[in-house]
Coordinates of C-alpha atoms in Angstrom, one line a residue:
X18 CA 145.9 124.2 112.2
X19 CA 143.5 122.5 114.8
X20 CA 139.6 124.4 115.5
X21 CA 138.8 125.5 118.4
X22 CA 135.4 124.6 119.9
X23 CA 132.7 126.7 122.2
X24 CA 134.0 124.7 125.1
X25 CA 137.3 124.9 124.1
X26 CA 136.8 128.9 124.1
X27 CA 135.1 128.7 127.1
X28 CA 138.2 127.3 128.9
X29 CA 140.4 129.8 127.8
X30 CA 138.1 132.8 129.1
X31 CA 138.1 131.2 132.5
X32 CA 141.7 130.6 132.4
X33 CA 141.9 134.4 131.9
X34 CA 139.1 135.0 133.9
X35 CA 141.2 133.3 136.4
X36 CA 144.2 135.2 135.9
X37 CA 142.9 138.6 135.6
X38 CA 141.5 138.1 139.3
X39 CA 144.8 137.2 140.5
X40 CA 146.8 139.9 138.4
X41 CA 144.7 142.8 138.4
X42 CA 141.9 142.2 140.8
X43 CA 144.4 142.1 143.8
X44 CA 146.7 145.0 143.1
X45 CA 143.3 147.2 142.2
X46 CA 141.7 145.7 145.4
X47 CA 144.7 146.8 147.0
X48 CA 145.0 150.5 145.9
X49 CA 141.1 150.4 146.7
X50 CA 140.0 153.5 149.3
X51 CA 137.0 152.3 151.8
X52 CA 136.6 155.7 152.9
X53 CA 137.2 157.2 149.1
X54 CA 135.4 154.8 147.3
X55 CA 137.8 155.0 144.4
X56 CA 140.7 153.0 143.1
X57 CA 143.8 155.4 143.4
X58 CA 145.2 155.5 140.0
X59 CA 149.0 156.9 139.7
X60 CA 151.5 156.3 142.4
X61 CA 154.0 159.7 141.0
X62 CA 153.8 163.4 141.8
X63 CA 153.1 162.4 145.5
X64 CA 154.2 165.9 146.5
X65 CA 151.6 167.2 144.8
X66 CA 148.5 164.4 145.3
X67 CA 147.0 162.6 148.1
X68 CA 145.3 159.9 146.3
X69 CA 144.5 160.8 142.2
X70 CA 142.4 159.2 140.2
X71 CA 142.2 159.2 136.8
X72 CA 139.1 159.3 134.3
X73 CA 141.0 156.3 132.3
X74 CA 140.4 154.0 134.8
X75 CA 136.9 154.0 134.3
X76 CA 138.1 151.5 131.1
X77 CA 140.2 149.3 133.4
X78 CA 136.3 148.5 135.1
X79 CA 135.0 146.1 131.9
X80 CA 137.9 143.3 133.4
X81 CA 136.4 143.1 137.0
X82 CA 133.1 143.3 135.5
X83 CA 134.2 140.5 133.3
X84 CA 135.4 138.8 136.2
X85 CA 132.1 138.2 138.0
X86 CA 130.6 137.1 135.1
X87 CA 133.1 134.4 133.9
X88 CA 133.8 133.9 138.1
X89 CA 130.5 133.9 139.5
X90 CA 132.0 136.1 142.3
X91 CA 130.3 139.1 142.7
X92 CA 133.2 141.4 144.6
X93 CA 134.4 142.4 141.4
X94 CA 131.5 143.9 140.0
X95 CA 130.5 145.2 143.4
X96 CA 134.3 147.3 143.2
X97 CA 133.6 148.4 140.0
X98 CA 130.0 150.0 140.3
X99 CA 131.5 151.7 143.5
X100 CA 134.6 153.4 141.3
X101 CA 131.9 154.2 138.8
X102 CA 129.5 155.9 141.1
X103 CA 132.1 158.0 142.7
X104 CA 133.7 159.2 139.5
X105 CA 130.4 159.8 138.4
X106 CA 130.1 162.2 141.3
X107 CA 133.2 164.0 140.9
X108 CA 134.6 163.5 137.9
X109 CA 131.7 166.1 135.3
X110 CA 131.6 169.4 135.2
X111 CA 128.2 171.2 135.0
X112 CA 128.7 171.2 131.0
X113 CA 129.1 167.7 131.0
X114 CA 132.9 168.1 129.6
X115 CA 135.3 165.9 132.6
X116 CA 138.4 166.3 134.1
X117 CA 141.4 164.3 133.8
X118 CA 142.2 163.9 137.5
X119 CA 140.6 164.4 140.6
X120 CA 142.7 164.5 143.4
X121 CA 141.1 163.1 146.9
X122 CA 142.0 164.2 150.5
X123 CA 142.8 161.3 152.6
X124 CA 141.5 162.7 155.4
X125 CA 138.3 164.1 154.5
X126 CA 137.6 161.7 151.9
X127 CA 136.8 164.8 149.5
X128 CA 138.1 166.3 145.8
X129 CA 140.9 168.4 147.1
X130 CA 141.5 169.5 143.3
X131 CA 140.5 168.5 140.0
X132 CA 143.0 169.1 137.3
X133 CA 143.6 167.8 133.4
X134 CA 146.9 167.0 133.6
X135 CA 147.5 165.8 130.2
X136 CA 145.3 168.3 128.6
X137 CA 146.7 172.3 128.0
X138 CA 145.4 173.6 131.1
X139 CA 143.2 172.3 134.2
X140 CA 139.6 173.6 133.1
X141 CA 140.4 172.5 129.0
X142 CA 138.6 170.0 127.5
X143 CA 141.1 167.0 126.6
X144 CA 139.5 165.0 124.1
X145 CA 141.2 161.6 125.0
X146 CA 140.0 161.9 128.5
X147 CA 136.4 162.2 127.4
X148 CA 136.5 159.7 125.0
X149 CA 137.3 157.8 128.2
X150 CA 134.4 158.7 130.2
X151 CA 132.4 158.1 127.5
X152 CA 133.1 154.7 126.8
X153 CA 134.1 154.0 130.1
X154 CA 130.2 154.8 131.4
X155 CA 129.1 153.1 127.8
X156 CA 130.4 149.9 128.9
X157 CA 129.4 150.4 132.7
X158 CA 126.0 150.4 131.1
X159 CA 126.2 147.5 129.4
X160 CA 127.4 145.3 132.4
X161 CA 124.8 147.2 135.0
X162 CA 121.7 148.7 132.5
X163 CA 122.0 151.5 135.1
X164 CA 120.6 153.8 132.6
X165 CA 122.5 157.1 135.4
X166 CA 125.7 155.6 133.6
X167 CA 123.9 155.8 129.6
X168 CA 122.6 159.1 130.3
X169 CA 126.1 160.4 131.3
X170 CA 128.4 158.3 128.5
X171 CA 125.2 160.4 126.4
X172 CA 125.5 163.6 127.4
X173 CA 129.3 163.9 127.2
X174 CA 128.7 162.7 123.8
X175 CA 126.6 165.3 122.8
X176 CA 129.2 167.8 124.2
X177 CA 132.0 166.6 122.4
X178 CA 130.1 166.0 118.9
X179 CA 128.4 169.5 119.2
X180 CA 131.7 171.0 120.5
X181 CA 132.4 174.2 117.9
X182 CA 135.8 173.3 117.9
X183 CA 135.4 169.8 116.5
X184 CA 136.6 169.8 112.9
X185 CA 134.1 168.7 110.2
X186 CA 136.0 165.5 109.3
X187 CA 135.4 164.2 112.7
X188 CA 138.7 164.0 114.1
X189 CA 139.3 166.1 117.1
X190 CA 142.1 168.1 118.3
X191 CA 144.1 166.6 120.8
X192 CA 142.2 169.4 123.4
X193 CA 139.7 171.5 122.4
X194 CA 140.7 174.2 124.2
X195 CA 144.1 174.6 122.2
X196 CA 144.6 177.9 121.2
X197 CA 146.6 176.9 118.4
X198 CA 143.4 175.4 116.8
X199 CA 143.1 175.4 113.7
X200 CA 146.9 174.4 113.5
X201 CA 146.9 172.2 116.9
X202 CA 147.6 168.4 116.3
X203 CA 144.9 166.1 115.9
X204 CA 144.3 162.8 118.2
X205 CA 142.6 160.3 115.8
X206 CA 142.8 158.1 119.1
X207 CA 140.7 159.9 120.6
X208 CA 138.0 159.7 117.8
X209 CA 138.2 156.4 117.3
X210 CA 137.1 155.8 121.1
X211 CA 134.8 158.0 120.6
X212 CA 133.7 156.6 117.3
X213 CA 134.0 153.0 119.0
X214 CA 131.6 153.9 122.0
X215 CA 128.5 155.8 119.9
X216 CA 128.5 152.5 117.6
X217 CA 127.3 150.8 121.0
X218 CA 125.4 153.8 122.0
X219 CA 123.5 153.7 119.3
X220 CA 122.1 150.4 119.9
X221 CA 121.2 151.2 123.0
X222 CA 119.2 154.0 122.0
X223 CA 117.7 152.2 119.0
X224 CA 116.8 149.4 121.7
X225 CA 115.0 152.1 123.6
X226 CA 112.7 152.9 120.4
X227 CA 114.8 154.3 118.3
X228 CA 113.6 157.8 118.4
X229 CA 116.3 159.9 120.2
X230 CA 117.9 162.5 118.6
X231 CA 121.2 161.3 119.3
X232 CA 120.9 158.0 116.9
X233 CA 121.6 160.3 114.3
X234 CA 125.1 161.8 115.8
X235 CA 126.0 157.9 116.8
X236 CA 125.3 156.8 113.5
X237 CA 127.8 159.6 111.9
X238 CA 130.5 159.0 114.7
X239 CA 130.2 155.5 113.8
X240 CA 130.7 156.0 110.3
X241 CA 134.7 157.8 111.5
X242 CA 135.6 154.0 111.9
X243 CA 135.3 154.1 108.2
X244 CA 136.5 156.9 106.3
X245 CA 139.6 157.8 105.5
X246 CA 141.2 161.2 105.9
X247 CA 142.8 162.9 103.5
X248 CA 146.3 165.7 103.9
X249 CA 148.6 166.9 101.6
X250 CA 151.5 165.9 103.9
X251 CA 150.1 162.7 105.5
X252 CA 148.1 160.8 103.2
X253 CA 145.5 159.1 104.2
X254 CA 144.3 157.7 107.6
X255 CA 145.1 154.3 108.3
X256 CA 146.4 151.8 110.7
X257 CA 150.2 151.5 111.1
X258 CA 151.4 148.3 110.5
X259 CA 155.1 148.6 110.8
X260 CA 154.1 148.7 115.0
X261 CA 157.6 147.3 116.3
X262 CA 159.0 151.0 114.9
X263 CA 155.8 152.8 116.3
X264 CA 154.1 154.2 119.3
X265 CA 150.6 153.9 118.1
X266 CA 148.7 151.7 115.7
X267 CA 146.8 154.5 114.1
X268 CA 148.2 157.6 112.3
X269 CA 147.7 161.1 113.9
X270 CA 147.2 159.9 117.5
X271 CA 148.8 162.2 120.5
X272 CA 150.2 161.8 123.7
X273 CA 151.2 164.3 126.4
X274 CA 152.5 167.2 125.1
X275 CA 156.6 167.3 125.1
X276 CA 156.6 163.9 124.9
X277 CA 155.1 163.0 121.2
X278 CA 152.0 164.5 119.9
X279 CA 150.6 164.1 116.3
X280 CA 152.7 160.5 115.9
X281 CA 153.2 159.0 112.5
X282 CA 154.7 156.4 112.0
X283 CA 158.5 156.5 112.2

């Protein structure tokens, strides 16, 4: 097998550098609102949306980030801090917990509503949607050192790993606001972008001086990357290997409900 050198690395990142502003900078520049400031995320349920975003898309941001810096050309990043910024605005609620979708007017430009649509009800706290945000603004810091984006990928943090319905293992139910819990499915997915996101949090903070409090919750959520979990009926937590027959790579992970929540693999 032939080694690959810097330069030859190099090359390839440009070449899909290159291709990602062709495939996805286009389409996103495309479904990009002026007036909204946004990038309108799902095309369905047009009877019941004007133009919905989604607080996923704040991950799709790290490839147009990317872009500029592998491109040189700076229209990517500037798109990219404007989505943040408005999600940012409308996207929180006043206990730093997020909703899944806000829904904009296109002719006032404003939130007409603000719903979780994947979550049990509009005003419930869907953990995969804020381990989105928070990762989402964790990486938005790292390409801008806006420290308005750290200080919201932090508090959102501290909400969900202070939430009293997070489990003591670390792995959350699929919403907190289940009231099913203790028996509602787990979404190891959406600890382990959690997990993911407070590893790089943490070196932030311990960049900063190391003395905020919340070094100590990164350092634990970190540590979920790590440990295995233990159920009579599931064994223990791992990655699925046998992927071709599966719909996730790790055990435990959920999707909407109806369709398949608590996978395993198959």
């Amino acid at each position: 097998m032939s080694k690959c050198g810097d330069a030859d690395v190099e090359q390839v990142w440009w070449h899909i550098a290159a291709g990602a502003c062709w495939f996805f900078f286009n389409p996103l520049n495309k479904r990009f609102d002026e007036n909204i400031k946004s990038i309108r995320s799902w095309d369905f349920n047009k009877e019941v949306w004007q133009f919905p975003v989604i607080i996923d898309n704040m991950m799709n941001l790290e490839l147009l980030f990317e872009a500029t810096k592998i491109s040189g050309d700076s229209s990517f990043h500037k798109l990219a801090v404007t989505h943040t910024n408005t999600t940012l605005k409308h996207h929180f609620r006043p206990d730093n917990s997020c909703y899944h979708v806000v829904d904009y007017d296109t002719l006032t430009y404003q939130p007409r509503m603000k719903v979780t649509h994947q979550g049990i009800n509009d005003e419930s706290s869907w953990t995969r949607g804020h381990g989105w945000g928070i990762y989402g603004y964790t990486l938005a810091y790292r390409y801008t050192k806006d420290t308005r984006y750290l200080n919201r990928a932090i508090a959102t943090a501290e909400y969900f790993l202070n939430h009293k319905n997070l489990p003591k293992d670390g792995i959350p139910y699929w919403d907190f606001d289940d009231p099913a819990i203790p028996n509602a499915p787990r979404d190891v997915s959406a600890g382990t972008i959690v997990a993911a996101a407070m590893v790089e949090i943490y070196r932030y903070t311990q960049e900063a001086g190391g003395s905020h409090h919340l070094n100590r919750l990164a350092g634990e959520a970190g540590g979920f990357l790590l440990r295995r979990r233990h159920q009579p009926d599931r064994g223990p937590l791992r990655v699925l290997v046998r992927v071709e027959r599966a719909r996730a790579l790790v055990r435990d992970g959920a999707f909407p409900p109806g369709v398949a929540v608590d996978v395993r693999a198959q």
